[in-house]
Amino acid sequence: GQQLNQSPQSMFIQEGEDVSMNCTSSSIFNTWLWYKQDPGEGPVLLIALYKAGELTSNGRLTAQFGITRKDSFLNISASIPSDVGIYFCAGPIQGAQKLVFGQGTRLTINP
Amino acid sequence: SAVISQKPSRDICQRGTSLTIQCQVDSQVTMMFWYRQQPGQSLTLIATANQGSEATYESGFVIDKFPISRPNLTFSTLTVSNMSPEDSSIYLCSVVGGAGVDEQYFGPGTRLTVT
């Protein structure tokens, strides 16, 4: 079935640094979604990408839909403490509105 | 996006018992899903909750263990039956909404611990 491989699994950075994480698949996805999950909360949708090559920003977050439709990346610029959490990529299984999720990237920020 | 609430937010249950989790949405939605998130893991889809008909379960999940109700377009329940410690997880409901047909929005989750 369609699977998403997310890397890195965890990141430990200093406040103010930029962050980059990516998501790859052996299958084509027509949509890429990026979520953030805070401890004790449900995932919150950050960015949705619908077109190959699309680059979309949401504040300090920027995400790109890979041209091959098999990958996507998420960048966070000038990280702040509230960026701590787990970031998930997700995409719809072809022919359905069901989502498959990557394994997540756990971001830790040292002040 | 829709506002989604879940009850209870957390519970500690004894093995062999059952727990019913409620998901309430503030607007009518067509598609509603239930996910499980085991400790330190990603989200896994349990089933699609269908209004007025039986839920559609993913491989590895069965109705006897996870019965689901969806009586209307704003409400669904998931029951975790005959619980064991392996059922300790966060259970999340989600709905499709927003501008894009694939965008899903999640409730806050129910953290279940089985002792």
Short mmCIF file of C-alpha atoms in Angstrom, two decimals, chain B residues 17-80:
data_model
loop_
_atom_site.label_atom_id
_atom_site.label_comp_id
_atom_site.label_asym_id
_atom_site.label_seq_id
_atom_site.Cartn_x
_atom_site.Cartn_y
_atom_site.Cartn_z
CA THR B 17 -14.19 -3.48 30.30
CA SER B 18 -15.41 -1.28 27.44
CA LEU B 19 -15.25 2.47 26.87
CA THR B 20 -17.34 4.56 24.50
CA ILE B 21 -15.77 7.72 23.09
CA GLN B 22 -17.95 10.48 21.71
CA CYS B 23 -17.11 12.88 18.88
CA GLN B 24 -19.24 15.98 18.32
CA VAL B 25 -18.85 18.42 15.41
CA ASP B 26 -20.32 21.91 15.35
CA SER B 27 -21.50 21.58 11.73
CA GLN B 28 -22.77 18.84 9.47
CA VAL B 29 -19.97 16.88 7.80
CA THR B 30 -20.11 14.10 5.29
CA MET B 31 -16.93 12.22 6.09
CA MET B 32 -15.88 11.28 9.61
CA PHE B 33 -13.01 9.00 10.61
CA TRP B 34 -11.57 7.34 13.72
CA TYR B 35 -7.81 6.97 14.21
CA ARG B 36 -5.62 5.31 16.82
CA GLN B 37 -2.26 6.68 17.91
CA GLN B 38 -0.27 4.23 19.99
CA PRO B 39 2.35 5.66 22.38
CA GLY B 40 5.15 7.36 20.46
CA GLN B 41 3.67 6.31 17.13
CA SER B 42 1.95 7.86 14.16
CA LEU B 43 -1.76 7.83 13.41
CA THR B 44 -3.45 4.70 12.06
CA LEU B 45 -6.92 4.76 10.56
CA ILE B 46 -9.38 2.47 12.31
CA ALA B 47 -12.50 3.07 10.25
CA THR B 48 -14.68 5.45 8.30
CA ALA B 49 -17.87 6.27 10.20
CA ASN B 50 -20.75 6.18 7.72
CA GLN B 51 -23.98 8.00 8.54
CA GLY B 52 -26.90 5.61 8.60
CA SER B 53 -24.92 2.50 7.75
CA GLU B 54 -22.18 0.25 9.10
CA ALA B 55 -18.71 1.69 9.44
CA THR B 56 -15.99 0.71 6.96
CA TYR B 57 -13.05 -0.86 8.82
CA GLU B 58 -9.40 -0.92 7.82
CA SER B 59 -7.35 -4.07 7.74
CA GLY B 60 -6.60 -5.25 11.26
CA PHE B 61 -9.65 -3.63 12.86
CA VAL B 62 -12.98 -5.39 13.37
CA ILE B 63 -16.46 -4.29 14.35
CA ASP B 64 -16.66 -6.59 17.37
CA LYS B 65 -13.65 -4.87 18.92
CA PHE B 66 -14.33 -1.30 17.76
CA PRO B 67 -18.08 -0.83 17.18
CA ILE B 68 -18.87 2.59 15.71
CA SER B 69 -22.12 4.51 15.53
CA ARG B 70 -22.92 7.54 13.37
CA PRO B 71 -26.56 8.46 13.94
CA ASN B 72 -26.35 11.85 12.20
CA LEU B 73 -23.97 14.19 10.37
CA THR B 74 -22.59 15.84 13.53
CA PHE B 75 -21.99 12.95 15.94
CA SER B 76 -20.21 9.61 16.16
CA THR B 77 -19.11 7.18 18.85
CA LEU B 78 -16.30 4.65 18.97
CA THR B 79 -16.38 1.87 21.53
CA VAL B 80 -13.22 0.04 22.55
#
